[in-house]
């Protein structure tokens, strides 16, 4: 994976000139993502300052052509999601440094590194609202790419680059998730548009209030319960990977109040916790293998998800009981 370069001011000024947003005042790079570059820029028109986020894609979005209309739909539905701004030619996509680029208003708020239970409930409420707002998209949405075949292929890539114990853990998890996804009752779980990447660094808060959700590049058509699993793994796990029962129940209950879960979804949620943990562990491992040591691309620690996969593999029965109780008490 090549080292990415920063955009200079002249390039950014030329870009801003292609939008009806005034003159460029300030610019600064944000942290490099795994799949894109982000810049915070400030413009002024008629004495009014505005802040924007410029995203330069290092590789195509998994959401494909659905990315822009999805953000439009979320914004039109009143969700705290920034739309993609059109340029003077009414195009949502620009070209910068030979890459596709998009400009969006900067949303208010900060990331919650140590989220409170109130913030976790707000997240569950948002996920429910998002699933309801996007249940009938007016555009084609690609299927979620990290399916059983993808898991098996990534396992074969990383198998020779890990300790034997980790290789056994991966193989066991791939087999369990593959069996899960082959089940007829799982195939009947409610499908829909999933964000696919609801991590803490993609959600903004002002106090307990959720003010923004970003990075829909992994959006796809999949099992709705998968979004809950991704969020629970990141927002409700301790440093040792163990799921916090109170936080996980708060997330699920808040979601259930907006979009009622079915009993099969509750029963299969522990399996989806393992599925989501495994998918992100394998993703981080394969990115690390392909990234040069001198790259400026930000890498996330694969071991965080090794701990999660180990826990979800060992305690699935405990978590099934937890979610059944939370669902019954609702």
CSV table of C-alpha atoms in Angstrom, one decimal:
chain,number,residue,atom,x,y,z
A,1,UNK,CA,0.0,0.0,0.0
A,2,UNK,CA,1.6,3.3,-1.1
A,3,UNK,CA,2.2,6.3,1.1
A,4,UNK,CA,-0.4,9.0,0.5
A,5,UNK,CA,0.6,12.6,-0.1
A,6,UNK,CA,-1.0,15.7,1.4
A,7,UNK,CA,-2.8,18.2,-0.8
A,8,UNK,CA,-1.3,21.7,-1.0
A,9,UNK,CA,-3.1,24.9,-0.6
A,10,UNK,CA,-3.1,25.7,-4.4
A,11,UNK,CA,-4.9,22.4,-5.1
A,12,UNK,CA,-7.5,23.0,-2.4
A,13,UNK,CA,-8.1,26.6,-3.6
A,14,UNK,CA,-8.7,25.3,-7.1
A,15,UNK,CA,-11.2,22.8,-5.7
A,16,UNK,CA,-13.1,25.3,-3.6
A,17,UNK,CA,-13.4,27.5,-6.7
A,18,UNK,CA,-15.5,24.8,-8.3
A,19,UNK,CA,-18.1,25.1,-5.5
A,20,UNK,CA,-20.3,28.0,-4.6
A,21,UNK,CA,-19.0,28.3,-1.1
A,22,UNK,CA,-16.8,31.4,-1.1
A,23,UNK,CA,-13.0,31.7,-0.6
A,24,UNK,CA,-10.7,29.2,1.1
A,25,UNK,CA,-9.5,30.5,4.5
A,26,UNK,CA,-8.0,27.6,6.3
A,27,UNK,CA,-7.2,24.0,5.7
A,28,UNK,CA,-5.8,21.1,7.8
A,29,UNK,CA,-5.5,17.4,7.2
A,30,UNK,CA,-7.5,15.1,9.5
A,31,UNK,CA,-6.1,11.7,10.5
A,32,UNK,CA,-5.6,9.5,7.6
A,33,UNK,CA,-8.2,6.8,7.4
A,34,UNK,CA,-7.6,3.3,6.3
A,35,UNK,CA,-9.4,3.9,2.9
A,36,UNK,CA,-9.4,7.6,2.4
A,37,UNK,CA,-7.9,11.0,3.2
A,38,UNK,CA,-9.9,13.7,5.0
A,39,UNK,CA,-9.3,17.4,5.2
A,40,UNK,CA,-11.0,20.0,7.3
A,41,UNK,CA,-11.4,23.3,5.4
A,42,UNK,CA,-12.9,26.6,6.2
A,43,UNK,CA,-14.4,29.0,3.7
A,44,UNK,CA,-16.0,32.5,3.9
A,45,UNK,CA,-18.7,34.1,1.7
A,46,UNK,CA,-20.2,37.5,2.5
A,47,UNK,CA,-18.5,37.4,5.8
A,48,UNK,CA,-20.0,34.1,6.9
A,49,UNK,CA,-17.5,31.3,7.7
A,50,UNK,CA,-18.4,27.7,7.0
A,51,UNK,CA,-16.5,24.5,7.9
A,52,UNK,CA,-16.4,21.5,5.5
A,53,UNK,CA,-14.9,18.0,5.3
A,54,UNK,CA,-13.2,17.0,2.1
A,55,UNK,CA,-12.9,13.2,1.6
A,56,UNK,CA,-10.5,11.9,-1.0
A,57,UNK,CA,-11.0,8.2,-1.7
A,58,UNK,CA,-7.9,6.1,-2.0
A,59,UNK,CA,-10.0,3.2,-3.2
A,60,UNK,CA,-13.7,3.0,-4.4
A,61,UNK,CA,-16.3,3.1,-1.7
A,62,UNK,CA,-17.9,-0.3,-0.9
A,63,UNK,CA,-21.3,1.4,-1.2
A,64,UNK,CA,-20.5,2.2,-4.8
A,65,UNK,CA,-23.1,4.4,-6.6
A,66,UNK,CA,-25.4,4.2,-3.7
A,67,UNK,CA,-23.2,6.3,-1.5
A,68,UNK,CA,-24.4,9.8,-2.5
A,69,UNK,CA,-28.1,9.0,-2.7
A,70,UNK,CA,-27.9,7.2,0.6
A,71,UNK,CA,-26.5,10.4,2.3
A,72,UNK,CA,-29.2,12.4,0.6
A,73,UNK,CA,-31.9,10.1,1.9
A,74,UNK,CA,-30.6,10.2,5.4
A,75,UNK,CA,-30.4,14.0,5.4
A,76,UNK,CA,-33.9,14.3,3.9
A,77,UNK,CA,-35.2,12.0,6.6
A,78,UNK,CA,-33.9,14.3,9.3
A,79,UNK,CA,-31.0,12.0,10.5
A,80,UNK,CA,-27.8,13.7,11.7
A,81,UNK,CA,-26.0,12.9,8.5
A,82,UNK,CA,-24.2,15.4,6.3
A,83,UNK,CA,-25.2,15.4,2.6
A,84,UNK,CA,-22.6,15.6,-0.2
A,85,UNK,CA,-22.4,19.1,-1.6
A,86,UNK,CA,-22.8,19.6,-5.4
A,87,UNK,CA,-20.4,21.8,-7.3
A,88,UNK,CA,-21.3,24.6,-9.7
A,89,UNK,CA,-22.0,21.9,-12.4
A,90,UNK,CA,-24.3,20.1,-10.0
A,91,UNK,CA,-22.0,17.1,-9.6
A,92,UNK,CA,-21.5,15.4,-6.3
A,93,UNK,CA,-18.1,13.9,-7.3
A,94,UNK,CA,-15.0,15.9,-7.9
A,95,UNK,CA,-11.5,14.8,-8.9
A,96,UNK,CA,-8.5,15.7,-6.7
A,97,UNK,CA,-5.0,14.4,-7.1
A,98,UNK,CA,-6.3,11.8,-9.5
A,99,UNK,CA,-8.8,10.5,-7.0
A,100,UNK,CA,-12.6,10.9,-6.5
A,101,UNK,CA,-13.4,13.4,-3.9
A,102,UNK,CA,-16.6,14.6,-2.1
A,103,UNK,CA,-17.3,17.7,0.0
A,104,UNK,CA,-19.7,17.8,2.9
A,105,UNK,CA,-20.6,20.2,5.7
A,106,UNK,CA,-18.8,19.6,9.0
A,107,UNK,CA,-21.1,18.2,11.6
A,108,UNK,CA,-20.9,19.4,15.2
A,109,UNK,CA,-19.7,17.3,18.1
A,110,UNK,CA,-16.9,15.2,19.3
A,111,UNK,CA,-16.1,11.5,19.3
A,112,UNK,CA,-16.9,9.6,22.6
A,113,UNK,CA,-13.8,7.6,23.4
A,114,UNK,CA,-15.4,6.4,26.7
A,115,UNK,CA,-19.1,6.5,25.9
A,116,UNK,CA,-21.7,6.8,28.6
A,117,UNK,CA,-24.8,4.6,28.8
A,118,UNK,CA,-26.8,7.6,27.7
A,119,UNK,CA,-24.7,7.9,24.6
A,120,UNK,CA,-25.0,4.2,23.9
A,121,UNK,CA,-28.7,4.5,24.1
A,122,UNK,CA,-28.6,7.4,21.7
A,123,UNK,CA,-26.6,5.3,19.3
A,124,UNK,CA,-29.1,2.4,19.5
A,125,UNK,CA,-31.9,4.9,18.8
A,126,UNK,CA,-30.0,6.3,15.8
A,127,UNK,CA,-29.5,2.8,14.3
A,128,UNK,CA,-33.2,2.1,14.6
A,129,UNK,CA,-34.0,5.4,12.9
A,130,UNK,CA,-31.5,4.7,10.2
A,131,UNK,CA,-32.9,1.3,9.4
A,132,UNK,CA,-36.4,2.6,9.3
A,133,UNK,CA,-35.6,5.6,7.1
A,134,UNK,CA,-33.7,3.5,4.6
A,135,UNK,CA,-36.0,0.5,4.4
A,136,UNK,CA,-37.2,1.3,0.9
A,137,UNK,CA,-34.3,2.9,-0.9
A,138,UNK,CA,-34.9,4.5,-4.3
A,139,UNK,CA,-31.6,3.2,-5.5
A,140,UNK,CA,-29.7,0.0,-5.9
A,141,UNK,CA,-27.5,-1.1,-3.0
A,142,UNK,CA,-24.7,-3.7,-3.2
A,143,UNK,CA,-24.8,-6.7,-1.0
A,144,UNK,CA,-22.6,-6.8,2.0
A,145,UNK,CA,-19.3,-8.1,0.7
A,146,UNK,CA,-17.9,-9.7,3.9
A,147,UNK,CA,-19.8,-12.9,3.4
A,148,UNK,CA,-18.7,-16.5,4.2
A,149,UNK,CA,-16.6,-16.7,1.1
A,150,UNK,CA,-14.9,-13.5,1.9
A,151,UNK,CA,-14.1,-14.8,5.4
A,152,UNK,CA,-12.6,-18.0,4.0
A,153,UNK,CA,-10.5,-16.1,1.5
A,154,UNK,CA,-9.1,-13.7,4.1
A,155,UNK,CA,-8.4,-16.7,6.4
A,156,UNK,CA,-6.3,-18.3,3.7
A,157,UNK,CA,-4.3,-15.0,3.3
A,158,UNK,CA,-3.4,-14.6,6.9
A,159,UNK,CA,-3.0,-18.2,8.0
A,160,UNK,CA,0.7,-18.3,7.5
A,161,UNK,CA,1.3,-15.0,9.2
A,162,UNK,CA,0.0,-15.7,12.7
A,163,UNK,CA,0.7,-17.9,15.7
A,164,UNK,CA,-0.8,-21.4,15.7
A,165,UNK,CA,-3.2,-20.6,18.5
A,166,UNK,CA,-4.5,-17.6,16.6
A,167,UNK,CA,-4.8,-19.6,13.4
A,168,UNK,CA,-6.9,-22.2,15.2
A,169,UNK,CA,-9.1,-19.5,16.7
A,170,UNK,CA,-9.7,-18.0,13.2
A,171,UNK,CA,-10.4,-21.3,11.6
A,172,UNK,CA,-12.9,-22.2,14.3
A,173,UNK,CA,-14.6,-18.9,14.1
A,174,UNK,CA,-14.8,-19.0,10.2
A,175,UNK,CA,-16.4,-22.5,10.5
A,176,UNK,CA,-18.9,-21.3,13.1
A,177,UNK,CA,-19.9,-18.2,11.2
A,178,UNK,CA,-20.1,-20.1,7.9
A,179,UNK,CA,-22.5,-22.5,9.5
A,180,UNK,CA,-24.5,-19.6,10.9
A,181,UNK,CA,-24.9,-17.9,7.5
A,182,UNK,CA,-25.9,-21.2,5.9
A,183,UNK,CA,-28.9,-21.7,8.2
A,184,UNK,CA,-32.3,-21.3,6.7
A,185,UNK,CA,-33.7,-19.4,9.7
A,186,UNK,CA,-30.8,-16.9,9.4
A,187,UNK,CA,-31.6,-16.4,5.7
A,188,UNK,CA,-35.0,-15.3,6.8
A,189,UNK,CA,-33.8,-12.6,9.2
A,190,UNK,CA,-34.9,-9.0,8.3
A,191,UNK,CA,-32.6,-7.5,5.6
A,192,UNK,CA,-32.0,-3.9,4.9
A,193,UNK,CA,-29.5,-1.2,4.5
A,194,UNK,CA,-26.7,-1.4,7.0
A,195,UNK,CA,-24.0,1.2,7.8
A,196,UNK,CA,-21.5,-1.6,8.4
A,197,UNK,CA,-18.9,0.5,10.3
A,198,UNK,CA,-20.6,2.0,13.3
A,199,UNK,CA,-17.4,2.5,15.4
A,200,UNK,CA,-16.9,5.3,18.0
A,201,UNK,CA,-14.7,7.3,15.6
A,202,UNK,CA,-17.7,7.5,13.2
A,203,UNK,CA,-20.2,9.0,15.6
A,204,UNK,CA,-20.3,12.5,17.1
A,205,UNK,CA,-21.8,13.8,20.3
A,206,UNK,CA,-22.5,17.0,22.2
A,207,UNK,CA,-22.9,15.7,25.7
A,208,UNK,CA,-25.5,12.8,25.6
A,209,UNK,CA,-26.9,14.1,22.3
A,210,UNK,CA,-25.9,12.3,19.1
A,211,UNK,CA,-25.1,15.0,16.6
A,212,UNK,CA,-23.5,13.2,13.6
A,213,UNK,CA,-22.8,9.9,12.0
A,214,UNK,CA,-20.1,9.8,9.2
A,215,UNK,CA,-18.3,7.3,7.0
A,216,UNK,CA,-21.0,5.4,5.1
A,217,UNK,CA,-18.4,3.8,2.7
A,218,UNK,CA,-19.2,0.3,4.0
A,219,UNK,CA,-23.0,0.7,3.6
A,220,UNK,CA,-24.6,-2.3,1.9
A,221,UNK,CA,-27.6,-4.5,1.9
A,222,UNK,CA,-27.3,-7.1,4.6
A,223,UNK,CA,-28.8,-8.4,7.9
A,224,UNK,CA,-30.1,-5.5,10.0
A,225,UNK,CA,-28.9,-7.2,13.2
A,226,UNK,CA,-25.3,-7.0,11.9
A,227,UNK,CA,-25.2,-3.2,12.5
A,228,UNK,CA,-26.1,-3.9,16.1
A,229,UNK,CA,-23.4,-6.5,16.4
A,230,UNK,CA,-20.7,-4.1,15.0
A,231,UNK,CA,-21.8,-1.4,17.4
A,232,UNK,CA,-22.0,-3.6,20.4
A,233,UNK,CA,-18.5,-5.0,19.8
A,234,UNK,CA,-16.9,-1.6,19.7
A,235,UNK,CA,-19.1,0.4,22.2
A,236,UNK,CA,-19.9,-2.2,24.8
A,237,UNK,CA,-16.6,-4.2,25.2
A,238,UNK,CA,-14.0,-3.8,27.8
A,239,UNK,CA,-10.2,-3.7,27.1
A,240,UNK,CA,-10.2,-7.5,27.5
A,241,UNK,CA,-12.8,-7.9,24.8
A,242,UNK,CA,-15.5,-9.0,27.2
A,243,UNK,CA,-19.0,-7.7,26.5
A,244,UNK,CA,-20.4,-5.4,29.2
A,245,UNK,CA,-24.0,-6.8,29.8
A,246,UNK,CA,-25.5,-3.5,30.9
A,247,UNK,CA,-24.2,-1.5,28.0
A,248,UNK,CA,-25.1,-4.2,25.5
A,249,UNK,CA,-28.6,-4.4,26.9
A,250,UNK,CA,-29.0,-0.6,26.8
A,251,UNK,CA,-28.0,-0.6,23.1
A,252,UNK,CA,-30.3,-3.4,22.1
A,253,UNK,CA,-33.3,-2.0,24.2
A,254,UNK,CA,-32.9,1.5,22.7
A,255,UNK,CA,-32.9,0.1,19.2
A,256,UNK,CA,-35.8,-2.2,19.9
A,257,UNK,CA,-37.9,0.8,21.0
A,258,UNK,CA,-37.5,2.3,17.5
A,259,UNK,CA,-37.5,-0.8,15.3
A,260,UNK,CA,-38.8,-3.9,17.2
A,261,UNK,CA,-36.4,-6.9,16.9
A,262,UNK,CA,-37.8,-10.3,16.1
A,263,UNK,CA,-37.2,-13.2,18.4
A,264,UNK,CA,-35.0,-14.9,15.8
A,265,UNK,CA,-32.8,-11.7,15.6
A,266,UNK,CA,-32.4,-11.8,19.4
A,267,UNK,CA,-31.5,-15.5,19.3
A,268,UNK,CA,-28.9,-15.0,16.6
A,269,UNK,CA,-27.4,-11.8,17.8
A,270,UNK,CA,-24.6,-13.6,19.7
A,271,UNK,CA,-23.6,-15.4,16.5
A,272,UNK,CA,-23.6,-12.0,14.7
A,273,UNK,CA,-21.3,-10.6,17.4
A,274,UNK,CA,-18.8,-13.3,16.5
A,275,UNK,CA,-19.4,-12.7,12.8
A,276,UNK,CA,-18.8,-8.9,13.1
A,277,UNK,CA,-15.7,-9.4,15.3
A,278,UNK,CA,-14.2,-12.0,12.9
A,279,UNK,CA,-14.9,-9.8,9.9
A,280,UNK,CA,-13.0,-6.8,11.4
A,281,UNK,CA,-10.2,-8.9,12.8
A,282,UNK,CA,-9.5,-10.4,9.4
A,283,UNK,CA,-9.9,-7.0,7.7
A,284,UNK,CA,-7.3,-5.5,10.0
A,285,UNK,CA,-4.9,-8.4,9.6
A,286,UNK,CA,-5.0,-8.3,5.8
A,287,UNK,CA,-4.6,-4.5,5.8
A,288,UNK,CA,-1.6,-4.8,8.1
A,289,UNK,CA,0.0,-7.4,5.8
A,290,UNK,CA,-0.4,-5.2,2.7
A,291,UNK,CA,0.8,-2.0,4.3
A,292,UNK,CA,4.4,-0.9,3.9
A,293,UNK,CA,6.2,-0.1,7.2
A,294,UNK,CA,6.8,3.5,6.0
A,295,UNK,CA,3.2,4.2,5.0
A,296,UNK,CA,1.3,7.1,6.5
A,297,UNK,CA,-2.0,5.1,6.4
A,298,UNK,CA,-3.4,4.7,9.8
A,299,UNK,CA,-3.5,1.1,11.0
A,300,UNK,CA,-5.9,-0.2,13.7
A,301,UNK,CA,-4.7,-2.9,16.1
A,302,UNK,CA,-5.9,-6.3,15.0
A,303,UNK,CA,-5.4,-7.7,18.5
A,304,UNK,CA,-8.4,-5.7,19.7
A,305,UNK,CA,-10.6,-8.0,17.7
A,306,UNK,CA,-8.6,-11.1,18.5
A,307,UNK,CA,-9.8,-10.6,22.1
A,308,UNK,CA,-13.4,-10.0,20.9
A,309,UNK,CA,-13.4,-13.1,18.8
A,310,UNK,CA,-12.0,-15.2,21.6
A,311,UNK,CA,-14.7,-13.9,24.0
A,312,UNK,CA,-17.6,-14.3,21.6
A,313,UNK,CA,-16.5,-17.8,20.7
A,314,UNK,CA,-16.3,-18.9,24.4
A,315,UNK,CA,-19.4,-17.1,25.8
A,316,UNK,CA,-22.1,-17.3,23.1
A,317,UNK,CA,-24.5,-19.1,25.4
A,318,UNK,CA,-24.1,-16.5,28.1
A,319,UNK,CA,-24.8,-13.7,25.6
A,320,UNK,CA,-27.8,-15.5,24.2
A,321,UNK,CA,-29.3,-15.6,27.7
A,322,UNK,CA,-28.5,-11.9,28.2
A,323,UNK,CA,-30.3,-10.8,25.1
A,324,UNK,CA,-33.3,-13.1,25.7
A,325,UNK,CA,-33.7,-11.5,29.1
A,326,UNK,CA,-33.4,-8.0,27.8
A,327,UNK,CA,-36.0,-8.7,25.1
A,328,UNK,CA,-38.4,-10.4,27.6
A,329,UNK,CA,-38.2,-7.5,30.0
A,330,UNK,CA,-39.0,-4.9,27.4
